[in-house]
Amino acid sequence: MKKLNNEILKKKDRKISWVPYLLVVLVFMAIGIFFIQALNTPFSKGSMAEIKDTWVYYAKDDPITLFKSRYVKRLNSVSTDETMVMERTMVRKVPNPTLLIQGNHQWLTVTLNGEILYQYNPNTVKPTPFGKKNPGNIMTEVQLPKNYVGKILRIEVKSPYKNYAGIPARVFIGEADSLMSYIVSVSMPQILILIVCTFISIAIMIFIGAELIKKQRLNWELILLACFALTIALEAAAGDILAGLLFSPLVNSTLAMLLAIFTPIFLISYYCLKMQQSQKYYRLWVFFHISFDLAILLWAVLTKVDLPEVKFYIDAANIFGTLATTIAAITEAHQKNRFFVICTPWIVLVAMAHCFIYITSVVQSNFYLVNISGLLFAVILLVIFTYTLVEGVARSEKNKRQMHFLELKTELLEDNHASVITHLQELEQLRKDFRQNLLLVKDLGEDGNLPAVNEYLGKLLEETNQLDIIGSFSEHTLTNLILNRYQKNAEQRSIAVNFEAKLPATLTVADDDLSQILVHLLEHAMRETYAIHDPKERQIHLQIQYSAEKLEINCSHTAHYHTNIFEQGITTDFPKKEVLDLFVIEKIAKKYQGQLNHAKDETKDQIKLLLSLN
């Protein structure tokens, strides 16, 4: 028995084509490494760094009770509109010293030995339609004087929101010329998320537009996925350090919060459209979730309540949303929904992680240095996008196979079209002859000539056999069409064939799969059999049997390799065609958990195929 090893042959044939591909990949990697190094070269720990563990914290109203930043990450005793003080003595000298300060919905005042270097409070900001209460996400640069060493740096932090009160501001110090380089290097993860998600969103929208032009149909699933990708990209930009230098604090804060609200809405709406069994119930939750979020936003717009004050209500709803999504995804996976079978582990992982994030927001203990939520959303986006690409390629391949099958079926019908026309003409002539014969039989019956009657009846029965338009090998129509075609081809090539097929009218195997198996089997057999010099030695035997949810196909043919055209030194591509035939048959056999055995000697070539159709 010969086991196929087509993968090795394919790799040998395509080995050279990998060379230019790998060269291009190496070029892109070199360019990427060059730019990443260029961005990080100006930055070093000596020229720019974050001040973390050298602060002393205390409430302005209680300067006696001190806390060291090494042990305390937040002063829970500080309440809304109460000032928290961060204080330290400046020790290390840096040329061209600059402070980079980041506050999260906080007012800031920076002093050096009592001298005010920077103030950000309701009195220093310009009035906006949203009022003066919301400080937004502030990012500012503060230039230090040359003689700052030995002096006390003091930063007063105050927030009008309980959720952000008592949280220290982030402070970076270093040389002015290294500031932007440091910001870019720290922002690199968010920048990558921005670039990747924007590219995915644009790619999806281009595909939607092309599909809309071609099919005049809008794919709502992909519309929601594109919106989800775009909100992730914009949220990564709005929640980044770099964005704090590009936008005003209030705009930056409002964009970040709105995008954080709409991102999960697009995601759960996409999930809802992908569901089958649980869609009716999950749709109710999606409708409630969207309505609740819009009601909270409307409340914030129509009243004096700021969005940061009511955001935790939306986060509370998101907690239940993550649980509902987890249950629905597991249910869909259990019901064999292909999308959820593949993506559910990632969906559940991201949902549970977000559940923890939303809980920390509700209990007012969230202040992450990295946008963890955006990273998690980016992960699930990549999973869904990869699945969509693979599914699209598989669907395209399936459509091509169906088109190929339809072309084959049309060709089979066209092959029998001439026979049908001929038989119809013969049928018309037989109808006329049949009428004359009936009249003759009637006359003979009236005369009592029974031997003559029997003779004419036998003649009529023989003529009715001419009405068989297509050879009937089994009850399966497609199989009959294929076998009838190859039987005619075999007659033209002086090949003796013996086809036996015991098949029901319907089979659970796909028509295109069955047609590919039979076509490649018979093409393989006829190609090698026709090469035999002596027509008397050209024989093909095909047996097809279906029983107990098993389809067994046995195809054998004579192959006198020592007396055929191969012995004459004629160059052909028969070996390559044989490899292709067997590769296609083996691929389909694996699809149905089947077994393929191929054996041959000097005089005979045999292929046995067993498919499991249960």
Coordinates of C-alpha atoms in Angstrom, one line a residue:
M1 CA 0.0 0.0 0.0
K2 CA 1.3 3.5 -0.9
K3 CA 0.7 6.4 1.5
L4 CA 0.4 9.8 -0.2
N5 CA 3.0 12.4 0.7
N6 CA 1.8 15.4 -1.4
E7 CA 2.8 18.1 1.0
I8 CA 6.5 17.4 0.5
L9 CA 6.1 17.6 -3.3
K10 CA 4.2 20.9 -3.1
K11 CA 7.0 22.4 -0.9
K12 CA 9.6 21.4 -3.4
D13 CA 7.7 22.9 -6.3
R14 CA 7.2 26.2 -4.6
K15 CA 10.5 26.5 -2.7
I16 CA 11.9 29.1 -5.0
S17 CA 8.8 31.3 -4.8
W18 CA 9.5 31.9 -1.1
V19 CA 12.7 33.7 -1.8
P20 CA 11.3 37.1 -3.0
Y21 CA 8.6 36.9 -0.3
L22 CA 11.1 36.5 2.5
L23 CA 13.2 39.3 1.0
V24 CA 10.3 41.7 1.2
V25 CA 9.5 40.6 4.7
L26 CA 13.1 41.2 5.8
V27 CA 13.0 44.7 4.2
F28 CA 9.9 45.6 6.1
M29 CA 11.3 44.3 9.3
A30 CA 14.5 46.2 8.8
I31 CA 12.6 49.4 8.2
G32 CA 10.4 48.9 11.2
I33 CA 13.4 48.2 13.5
F34 CA 15.1 51.3 12.1
F35 CA 12.2 53.6 12.9
I36 CA 11.6 52.1 16.3
Q37 CA 15.3 52.6 17.2
A38 CA 15.1 56.1 15.8
L39 CA 12.2 57.0 18.0
N40 CA 13.9 55.6 21.1
T41 CA 17.5 56.7 20.5
P42 CA 17.1 60.2 21.9
F43 CA 15.5 58.8 25.0
S44 CA 17.3 57.3 27.9
K45 CA 16.6 56.9 31.6
G46 CA 19.1 59.6 32.3
S47 CA 17.5 62.2 30.1
M48 CA 13.8 61.5 30.9
A49 CA 12.0 59.5 33.6
E50 CA 8.8 59.3 35.6
I51 CA 9.0 60.4 39.3
K52 CA 7.2 57.7 41.2
D53 CA 8.6 56.7 44.7
T54 CA 10.1 59.9 46.1
W55 CA 6.9 61.8 46.8
V56 CA 5.3 62.7 50.2
Y57 CA 1.5 62.8 50.1
Y58 CA -0.8 64.7 52.5
A59 CA -4.1 66.4 52.6
K60 CA -3.8 70.2 52.5
D61 CA -6.2 70.5 55.5
D62 CA -4.1 67.9 57.4
P63 CA -0.4 68.7 56.7
I64 CA 0.7 66.7 59.8
T65 CA -0.4 63.3 58.5
L66 CA 2.2 62.3 55.8
F67 CA 2.3 59.3 53.5
K68 CA 5.1 58.1 51.4
S69 CA 4.4 57.3 47.8
R70 CA 6.3 54.1 48.0
Y71 CA 3.5 52.6 50.1
V72 CA 0.4 54.6 49.1
K73 CA -1.0 54.8 45.6
R74 CA -4.1 56.8 46.5
L75 CA -5.3 58.9 49.5
N76 CA -8.7 57.6 50.2
S77 CA -9.2 60.2 53.0
V78 CA -9.3 63.0 50.3
S79 CA -12.8 63.7 49.2
T80 CA -14.4 65.7 46.4
D81 CA -13.0 69.2 46.0
E82 CA -10.4 68.6 48.7
T83 CA -6.8 69.4 47.8
M84 CA -4.1 66.7 47.9
V85 CA -0.5 67.8 48.1
M86 CA 2.4 66.0 46.4
E87 CA 5.8 67.2 47.7
R88 CA 9.5 66.3 47.1
T89 CA 12.9 67.9 47.2
M90 CA 14.6 68.2 43.8
V91 CA 18.0 66.6 44.0
R92 CA 19.3 65.5 40.5
K93 CA 20.4 68.2 38.1
V94 CA 19.2 68.0 34.5
P95 CA 20.2 70.4 31.7
N96 CA 17.2 72.2 30.3
P97 CA 14.8 70.7 32.9
T98 CA 11.2 70.2 32.0
L99 CA 8.3 68.7 33.9
L100 CA 5.5 66.8 32.1
I101 CA 2.5 66.5 34.3
Q102 CA -0.6 64.4 33.6
G103 CA -3.8 64.9 35.6
N104 CA -7.0 62.8 35.3
H105 CA -10.1 65.0 35.8
Q106 CA -8.0 67.1 38.3
W107 CA -7.1 70.7 38.8
L108 CA -3.4 71.3 39.3
T109 CA -1.1 73.9 40.9
V110 CA 2.7 73.6 40.6
T111 CA 5.0 75.5 42.9
L112 CA 8.8 75.5 43.5
N113 CA 9.7 76.8 47.0
G114 CA 6.4 78.6 47.1
E115 CA 6.8 80.2 43.6
I116 CA 3.9 79.3 41.3
L117 CA 5.1 77.8 38.1
Y118 CA 1.8 76.6 36.7
Q119 CA -1.9 76.9 37.6
Y120 CA -4.9 75.0 36.1
N121 CA -8.1 75.7 38.0
P122 CA -11.7 77.0 37.2
N123 CA -10.3 80.6 37.3
T124 CA -7.7 80.0 34.6
V125 CA -9.8 78.1 32.0
K126 CA -12.0 79.6 29.4
P127 CA -15.8 79.1 29.8
T128 CA -17.2 76.3 27.6
P129 CA -20.8 75.1 26.8
F130 CA -20.1 72.3 29.3
G131 CA -19.3 74.8 32.1
K132 CA -16.1 75.1 34.2
K133 CA -16.6 72.2 36.6
N134 CA -15.0 69.4 34.4
P135 CA -11.2 69.7 34.4
G136 CA -10.9 67.0 31.8
N137 CA -7.7 65.0 31.1
I138 CA -4.9 67.5 31.5
M139 CA -1.4 67.1 30.0
T140 CA 1.0 70.0 30.4
E141 CA 4.7 70.9 30.2
V142 CA 6.3 73.0 33.0
Q143 CA 9.7 74.6 32.5
L144 CA 11.9 74.5 35.6
P145 CA 14.4 77.3 36.5
K146 CA 18.1 76.5 36.2
N147 CA 18.6 76.7 40.0
Y148 CA 15.8 74.2 40.9
V149 CA 18.2 71.7 42.6
G150 CA 17.6 71.6 46.4
K151 CA 14.3 73.4 46.2
I152 CA 10.9 71.8 47.2
L153 CA 8.6 70.9 44.3
R154 CA 5.0 70.9 45.3
I155 CA 1.9 69.9 43.3
E156 CA -1.6 70.5 44.5
V157 CA -4.2 68.1 43.0
K158 CA -7.9 68.6 43.4
S159 CA -10.9 66.9 41.7
P160 CA -14.6 67.7 41.6
Y161 CA -15.4 64.0 41.2
K162 CA -15.1 61.4 44.0
N163 CA -13.9 58.8 41.5
Y164 CA -10.7 60.8 40.8
A165 CA -10.1 62.5 44.2
G166 CA -7.0 61.5 46.1
I167 CA -5.2 60.1 43.0
P168 CA -1.7 61.5 42.4
A169 CA -0.8 63.1 39.1
R170 CA 1.8 61.5 36.9
V171 CA 5.0 63.5 36.8
F172 CA 7.9 63.1 34.3
I173 CA 11.2 65.1 34.4
G174 CA 14.0 65.4 31.9
E175 CA 15.6 67.4 29.2
A176 CA 13.3 69.4 27.0
D177 CA 14.7 68.0 23.7
S178 CA 14.0 64.4 24.9
L179 CA 10.4 65.2 26.0
M180 CA 8.6 64.4 22.7
S181 CA 10.8 61.3 22.0
Y182 CA 9.9 60.0 25.5
I183 CA 6.2 60.7 24.9
V184 CA 6.2 58.8 21.6
S185 CA 8.1 55.8 23.1
V186 CA 5.6 55.6 26.0
S187 CA 2.7 56.0 23.6
M188 CA 3.9 53.3 21.2
P189 CA 1.3 50.6 22.3
Q190 CA -1.5 53.1 21.8
I191 CA -0.1 54.3 18.5
L192 CA 0.1 50.7 17.2
I193 CA -3.5 50.1 18.3
L194 CA -4.5 53.3 16.5
I195 CA -2.7 52.3 13.3
V196 CA -3.9 48.6 13.2
C197 CA -7.5 49.3 14.2
T198 CA -7.8 52.2 11.7
F199 CA -6.4 50.0 8.9
I200 CA -8.8 47.2 9.8
S201 CA -11.7 49.7 9.8
I202 CA -10.8 51.1 6.4
A203 CA -10.2 47.7 4.9
I204 CA -13.7 46.5 6.1
M205 CA -15.4 49.7 4.8
I206 CA -13.7 49.2 1.4
F207 CA -15.0 45.7 1.2
I208 CA -18.5 46.8 2.3
G209 CA -18.5 49.4 -0.5
A210 CA -17.3 46.9 -3.1
E211 CA -20.0 44.4 -1.9
L212 CA -22.7 47.1 -2.0
I213 CA -21.8 48.0 -5.6
K214 CA -21.7 44.4 -6.7
K215 CA -24.6 42.9 -4.8
Q216 CA -26.7 46.0 -3.9
R217 CA -26.8 44.7 -0.4
L218 CA -25.5 46.3 2.8
N219 CA -23.7 44.0 5.3
W220 CA -24.8 45.2 8.7
E221 CA -22.5 42.8 10.5
L222 CA -19.4 44.3 8.9
I223 CA -20.7 47.8 9.3
L224 CA -20.8 47.3 13.1
L225 CA -17.4 45.6 13.0
A226 CA -15.9 48.6 11.2
C227 CA -17.5 51.0 13.7
F228 CA -16.1 48.9 16.5
A229 CA -12.6 49.0 15.0
L230 CA -12.8 52.8 14.5
T231 CA -14.0 53.5 18.0
I232 CA -11.1 51.4 19.4
A233 CA -8.6 53.4 17.3
L234 CA -10.0 56.7 18.3
E235 CA -10.3 55.7 22.0
A236 CA -6.6 54.7 21.9
A237 CA -5.8 58.1 20.5
A238 CA -7.9 60.1 23.0
G239 CA -6.8 58.1 26.0
D240 CA -3.1 58.5 25.2
I241 CA -0.4 60.8 26.6
L242 CA 0.3 62.1 23.2
A243 CA -3.4 63.2 22.8
G244 CA -3.1 65.2 25.9
L245 CA -0.7 67.5 24.1
L246 CA -2.9 67.8 21.0
F247 CA -6.3 68.5 22.4
S248 CA -7.7 70.6 25.2
P249 CA -8.3 68.7 28.5
L250 CA -12.1 68.8 28.2
V251 CA -12.2 67.7 24.6
N252 CA -9.8 64.9 25.3
S253 CA -11.8 63.7 28.3
T254 CA -15.2 63.9 26.6
L255 CA -13.9 62.0 23.5
A256 CA -12.3 59.3 25.6
M257 CA -15.5 58.7 27.7
L258 CA -17.9 58.8 24.7
L259 CA -15.8 56.4 22.8
A260 CA -15.5 54.1 25.9
I261 CA -19.3 54.1 26.0
F262 CA -19.9 53.4 22.3
T263 CA -17.2 50.8 21.8
P264 CA -18.9 48.0 23.8
I265 CA -22.3 49.0 22.2
F266 CA -20.9 48.3 18.7
L267 CA -19.4 45.0 19.9
I268 CA -22.5 43.6 21.6
S269 CA -24.6 44.6 18.6
Y270 CA -22.2 42.7 16.3
Y271 CA -22.4 39.7 18.6
C272 CA -26.2 39.9 18.5
L273 CA -26.3 39.7 14.7
K274 CA -23.9 36.7 14.7
M275 CA -26.2 34.8 17.1
Q276 CA -28.8 32.2 16.1
Q277 CA -30.4 30.4 19.0
S278 CA -29.9 33.1 21.6
Q279 CA -30.5 36.1 19.4
K280 CA -34.1 36.6 20.5
Y281 CA -33.2 36.9 24.2
Y282 CA -29.9 38.7 23.7
R283 CA -31.5 41.3 21.4
L284 CA -33.7 42.3 24.4
W285 CA -30.6 43.0 26.5
V286 CA -28.9 44.9 23.7
F287 CA -32.0 47.1 23.3
F288 CA -32.1 47.8 27.0
H289 CA -28.3 48.4 27.2
I290 CA -28.4 50.9 24.3
S291 CA -31.5 52.7 25.7
F292 CA -30.0 52.9 29.2
D293 CA -26.7 54.3 27.9
L294 CA -28.5 56.9 25.7
A295 CA -30.7 57.9 28.7
I296 CA -27.6 58.5 30.8
L297 CA -26.0 60.6 28.1
L298 CA -29.2 62.6 27.7
W299 CA -29.3 63.1 31.4
A300 CA -25.7 64.5 31.4
V301 CA -26.5 66.8 28.4
L302 CA -29.8 68.2 29.7
T303 CA -28.7 68.7 33.4
K304 CA -25.7 70.2 35.1
V305 CA -24.4 66.7 35.9
D306 CA -21.1 66.0 34.3
L307 CA -20.3 62.8 32.4
P308 CA -17.6 61.6 34.8
E309 CA -20.1 61.7 37.6
V310 CA -22.6 59.4 35.9
K311 CA -20.2 57.2 33.9
F312 CA -20.1 54.6 36.7
Y313 CA -23.8 53.9 36.0
I314 CA -22.9 52.9 32.5
D315 CA -20.1 50.8 33.8
A316 CA -22.5 49.1 36.2
A317 CA -24.7 48.2 33.2
N318 CA -21.6 47.0 31.4
I319 CA -20.9 44.5 34.2
F320 CA -24.2 42.8 33.6
G321 CA -23.5 43.1 29.8
T322 CA -20.3 41.1 30.1
L323 CA -22.1 38.4 32.0
A324 CA -25.0 38.3 29.5
T325 CA -22.5 38.2 26.6
T326 CA -20.6 35.3 28.3
I327 CA -23.7 33.2 28.8
A328 CA -25.0 33.9 25.2
A329 CA -21.6 33.1 23.6
I330 CA -21.3 29.8 25.5
T331 CA -24.9 28.9 24.5
E332 CA -24.2 29.6 20.9
A333 CA -21.0 27.6 21.0
H334 CA -22.9 24.7 22.5
Q335 CA -25.4 25.0 19.6
K336 CA -22.5 24.6 17.1
N337 CA -22.6 28.2 15.8
R338 CA -19.3 28.2 14.0
F339 CA -18.3 31.8 14.8
F340 CA -18.8 31.3 18.6
V341 CA -17.3 27.8 18.6
I342 CA -14.0 29.4 17.4
C343 CA -14.2 32.8 19.1
T344 CA -16.0 32.0 22.5
P345 CA -12.7 31.4 24.5
W346 CA -11.5 34.9 23.5
I347 CA -14.9 36.4 24.0
V348 CA -15.3 35.0 27.5
L349 CA -11.7 36.0 28.4
V350 CA -12.1 39.6 27.3
A351 CA -15.6 39.8 28.8
M352 CA -14.4 38.7 32.2
A353 CA -11.4 41.0 32.1
H354 CA -13.7 43.9 31.3
C355 CA -16.1 42.8 34.1
F356 CA -13.2 43.3 36.5
I357 CA -12.4 46.7 35.0
Y358 CA -16.0 47.9 35.2
I359 CA -16.3 46.7 38.8
T360 CA -13.2 48.8 39.8
S361 CA -14.8 51.8 38.1
V362 CA -18.0 51.4 40.0
V363 CA -16.2 51.1 43.3
Q364 CA -14.1 54.1 42.4
S365 CA -10.7 52.5 42.5
N366 CA -9.7 52.5 38.9
F367 CA -6.7 54.5 37.7
Y368 CA -4.7 52.5 35.1
L369 CA -1.5 53.8 33.7
V370 CA -2.2 51.8 30.5
N371 CA -5.5 51.7 28.6
I372 CA -6.2 48.0 29.5
S373 CA -9.7 48.2 28.1
G374 CA -8.5 49.3 24.8
L375 CA -5.9 46.6 24.6
L376 CA -8.5 44.0 25.4
F377 CA -10.9 45.3 22.7
A378 CA -8.0 45.3 20.2
V379 CA -7.3 41.7 21.0
I380 CA -10.9 40.6 20.4
L381 CA -11.0 42.8 17.2
L382 CA -8.0 40.9 15.9
V383 CA -9.6 37.6 16.7
I384 CA -12.8 38.5 14.9
F385 CA -11.1 40.1 12.0
T386 CA -8.9 37.0 11.5
Y387 CA -11.9 34.8 11.7
T388 CA -13.8 37.0 9.2
L389 CA -10.8 36.8 6.7
V390 CA -10.5 33.1 7.0
E391 CA -14.2 32.6 6.7
G392 CA -14.3 34.9 3.7
V393 CA -11.5 32.9 2.0
A394 CA -13.3 29.6 2.8
R395 CA -16.6 31.0 1.5
S396 CA -14.9 32.2 -1.7
E397 CA -13.3 28.8 -2.2
K398 CA -16.6 27.1 -1.6
N399 CA -18.3 29.3 -4.2
K400 CA -15.6 28.5 -6.7
R401 CA -16.1 24.8 -6.1
Q402 CA -19.9 25.2 -6.5
M403 CA -19.3 27.1 -9.8
H404 CA -16.9 24.4 -10.9
F405 CA -19.5 21.7 -10.0
L406 CA -22.3 23.6 -11.9
E407 CA -20.0 23.9 -15.0
L408 CA -19.3 20.2 -14.7
K409 CA -23.0 19.3 -14.4
T410 CA -23.9 21.6 -17.3
E411 CA -21.2 19.9 -19.4
L412 CA -22.6 16.5 -18.5
L413 CA -26.1 17.5 -19.5
E414 CA -24.7 19.0 -22.7
D415 CA -23.0 15.7 -23.5
N416 CA -26.3 14.0 -23.2
H417 CA -28.2 16.7 -25.1
A418 CA -27.4 15.2 -28.5
S419 CA -28.5 11.8 -27.3
V420 CA -31.7 13.3 -26.0
I421 CA -32.5 15.0 -29.4
T422 CA -31.7 11.7 -31.2
H423 CA -33.9 9.7 -28.9
L424 CA -36.8 12.2 -29.2
Q425 CA -36.7 11.8 -33.0
E426 CA -36.6 8.1 -32.6
L427 CA -39.4 8.3 -30.1
E428 CA -41.6 10.1 -32.7
Q429 CA -40.8 7.5 -35.3
L430 CA -41.5 4.7 -32.7
R431 CA -44.9 6.4 -31.9
K432 CA -45.9 6.1 -35.5
D433 CA -44.6 2.5 -35.8
F434 CA -46.2 1.6 -32.5
R435 CA -49.6 2.8 -33.8
Q436 CA -49.2 0.7 -37.0
N437 CA -48.1 -2.3 -34.9
L438 CA -51.0 -2.0 -32.6
L439 CA -53.4 -2.0 -35.5
L440 CA -51.7 -5.0 -36.9
V441 CA -51.8 -6.8 -33.5
K442 CA -55.5 -6.0 -33.3
D443 CA -56.1 -7.5 -36.7
L444 CA -54.1 -10.6 -35.8
G445 CA -55.9 -10.9 -32.6
E446 CA -59.2 -10.8 -34.3
D447 CA -58.0 -13.6 -36.7
G448 CA -56.9 -15.7 -33.7
N449 CA -53.2 -15.8 -34.9
L450 CA -51.6 -16.0 -31.4
P451 CA -48.0 -16.9 -32.6
A452 CA -47.9 -13.8 -34.8
V453 CA -49.3 -11.7 -31.9
N454 CA -46.5 -12.9 -29.6
E455 CA -43.9 -12.2 -32.2
Y456 CA -45.0 -8.6 -32.7
L457 CA -45.3 -8.1 -28.9
G458 CA -41.7 -9.2 -28.5
K459 CA -40.6 -6.8 -31.2
L460 CA -42.4 -4.0 -29.5
L461 CA -40.7 -4.8 -26.2
E462 CA -37.3 -4.8 -27.9
E463 CA -37.9 -1.4 -29.4
T464 CA -38.9 0.2 -26.1
N465 CA -35.4 -0.4 -24.8
Q466 CA -34.3 2.4 -27.2
L467 CA -36.1 4.8 -25.0
D468 CA -33.4 4.7 -22.4
I469 CA -31.8 8.1 -22.8
I470 CA -29.3 7.9 -20.0
G471 CA -27.7 4.8 -18.7
S472 CA -29.2 3.8 -15.3
F473 CA -26.4 2.7 -13.1
S474 CA -28.1 3.6 -9.8
E475 CA -30.9 5.7 -8.4
H476 CA -28.5 8.7 -7.9
T477 CA -28.9 11.0 -10.9
L478 CA -25.5 12.8 -10.7
T479 CA -23.6 9.5 -10.6
N480 CA -25.5 8.3 -13.6
L481 CA -24.6 11.4 -15.6
I482 CA -20.9 11.1 -14.8
L483 CA -20.7 7.3 -15.4
N484 CA -22.7 7.7 -18.6
R485 CA -20.2 10.3 -19.9
Y486 CA -17.1 8.3 -19.1
Q487 CA -18.7 5.1 -20.6
K488 CA -19.1 7.0 -23.9
N489 CA -15.5 8.3 -23.6
A490 CA -14.3 4.8 -22.9
E491 CA -16.1 3.4 -26.0
Q492 CA -14.4 6.0 -28.2
R493 CA -11.0 5.0 -26.8
S494 CA -11.6 1.2 -27.0
I495 CA -11.6 0.8 -23.2
A496 CA -13.7 -1.9 -21.7
V497 CA -15.5 -0.6 -18.6
N498 CA -17.5 -2.2 -15.9
F499 CA -19.4 0.2 -13.7
E500 CA -21.4 -1.0 -10.7
A501 CA -23.2 1.5 -8.5
K502 CA -25.6 0.8 -5.7
L503 CA -26.6 4.2 -4.5
P504 CA -29.9 5.6 -3.2
A505 CA -31.5 8.7 -4.8
T506 CA -30.1 11.0 -2.1
L507 CA -26.7 11.0 -0.3
T508 CA -25.4 13.1 2.6
V509 CA -22.1 13.7 0.7
A510 CA -22.0 17.0 -1.1
D511 CA -22.6 16.8 -4.9
D512 CA -19.5 18.7 -5.7
D513 CA -17.4 16.4 -3.5
L514 CA -18.8 13.3 -5.0
S515 CA -18.3 14.6 -8.6
Q516 CA -14.7 15.5 -7.9
I517 CA -14.0 12.1 -6.5
L518 CA -15.5 10.3 -9.5
V519 CA -14.0 12.6 -12.1
H520 CA -10.5 12.4 -10.7
L521 CA -10.8 8.6 -10.2
L522 CA -12.0 8.0 -13.8
E523 CA -9.6 10.6 -15.3
H524 CA -6.7 8.9 -13.6
A525 CA -7.9 5.4 -14.7
M526 CA -8.6 6.4 -18.3
R527 CA -5.4 8.3 -18.8
E528 CA -3.2 5.4 -17.8
T529 CA -5.4 2.7 -19.4
Y530 CA -5.5 4.5 -22.8
A531 CA -1.7 4.4 -22.8
I532 CA -1.7 0.6 -23.2
H533 CA -0.9 -0.5 -26.8
D534 CA -3.2 -3.4 -27.0
P535 CA -6.9 -2.3 -26.8
K536 CA -7.8 -5.7 -25.5
E537 CA -5.9 -5.0 -22.3
R538 CA -7.6 -1.7 -21.6
Q539 CA -10.0 -2.4 -18.7
I540 CA -11.6 -0.3 -16.0
H541 CA -13.6 -1.6 -13.1
L542 CA -15.5 0.7 -10.8
Q543 CA -17.7 -0.4 -7.8
I544 CA -19.6 2.0 -5.7
Q545 CA -21.6 0.8 -2.7
Y546 CA -23.5 2.6 0.1
S547 CA -24.5 0.9 3.3
A548 CA -24.6 1.7 7.0
E549 CA -23.7 5.4 6.5
K550 CA -20.5 4.3 4.7
L551 CA -19.7 5.0 1.1
E552 CA -17.2 2.6 -0.4
I553 CA -15.6 3.2 -3.8
N554 CA -13.2 0.7 -5.5
C555 CA -11.6 1.7 -8.8
S556 CA -9.1 -0.5 -10.5
H557 CA -7.6 -0.5 -14.0
T558 CA -5.1 -2.3 -16.1
A559 CA -1.7 -0.5 -16.3
H560 CA 0.9 -2.5 -18.2
Y561 CA 3.7 -0.2 -17.5
H562 CA 6.2 -2.4 -19.3
T563 CA 4.2 -2.4 -22.6
N564 CA 2.7 1.1 -22.7
I565 CA 3.8 4.5 -24.1
F566 CA 5.9 5.1 -21.0
E567 CA 8.3 2.4 -22.2
Q568 CA 8.8 4.3 -25.5
G569 CA 10.5 7.2 -23.8
I570 CA 7.6 9.6 -24.5
T571 CA 7.7 12.6 -22.1
T572 CA 4.3 13.2 -20.5
D573 CA 3.0 14.9 -17.4
F574 CA 1.1 11.8 -16.2
P575 CA 3.0 11.6 -12.9
K576 CA 2.1 15.2 -12.0
K577 CA -1.5 14.6 -13.0
E578 CA -1.6 11.4 -10.9
V579 CA -0.3 13.3 -7.9
L580 CA -3.0 16.0 -8.4
D581 CA -5.8 13.5 -8.7
L582 CA -4.8 11.6 -5.6
F583 CA -4.2 14.8 -3.6
V584 CA -7.8 16.0 -4.4
I585 CA -9.3 12.7 -3.6
E586 CA -7.3 12.4 -0.3
K587 CA -8.3 16.0 0.7
I588 CA -12.0 15.2 0.2
A589 CA -11.6 11.9 2.0
K590 CA -10.2 13.6 5.1
K591 CA -13.2 15.9 5.1
Y592 CA -15.5 12.9 5.7
Q593 CA -13.1 11.1 8.1
G594 CA -12.4 8.7 5.3
Q595 CA -9.6 6.3 4.4
L596 CA -7.7 6.2 1.1
N597 CA -5.5 3.3 0.0
H598 CA -3.6 3.3 -3.3
A599 CA -1.8 0.1 -4.5
K600 CA -0.3 -0.7 -7.9
D601 CA 2.1 -3.2 -9.5
E602 CA 3.3 -3.8 -13.1
T603 CA -0.2 -4.7 -14.4
K604 CA -2.8 -3.2 -12.1
D605 CA -3.6 0.1 -10.4
Q606 CA -6.2 0.1 -7.6
I607 CA -7.6 2.9 -5.4
K608 CA -9.9 2.1 -2.5
L609 CA -11.9 4.9 -0.8
L610 CA -14.1 4.6 2.3
L611 CA -16.1 7.7 3.5
S612 CA -18.0 8.0 6.7
L613 CA -21.3 9.9 6.0
N614 CA -22.8 9.8 9.5

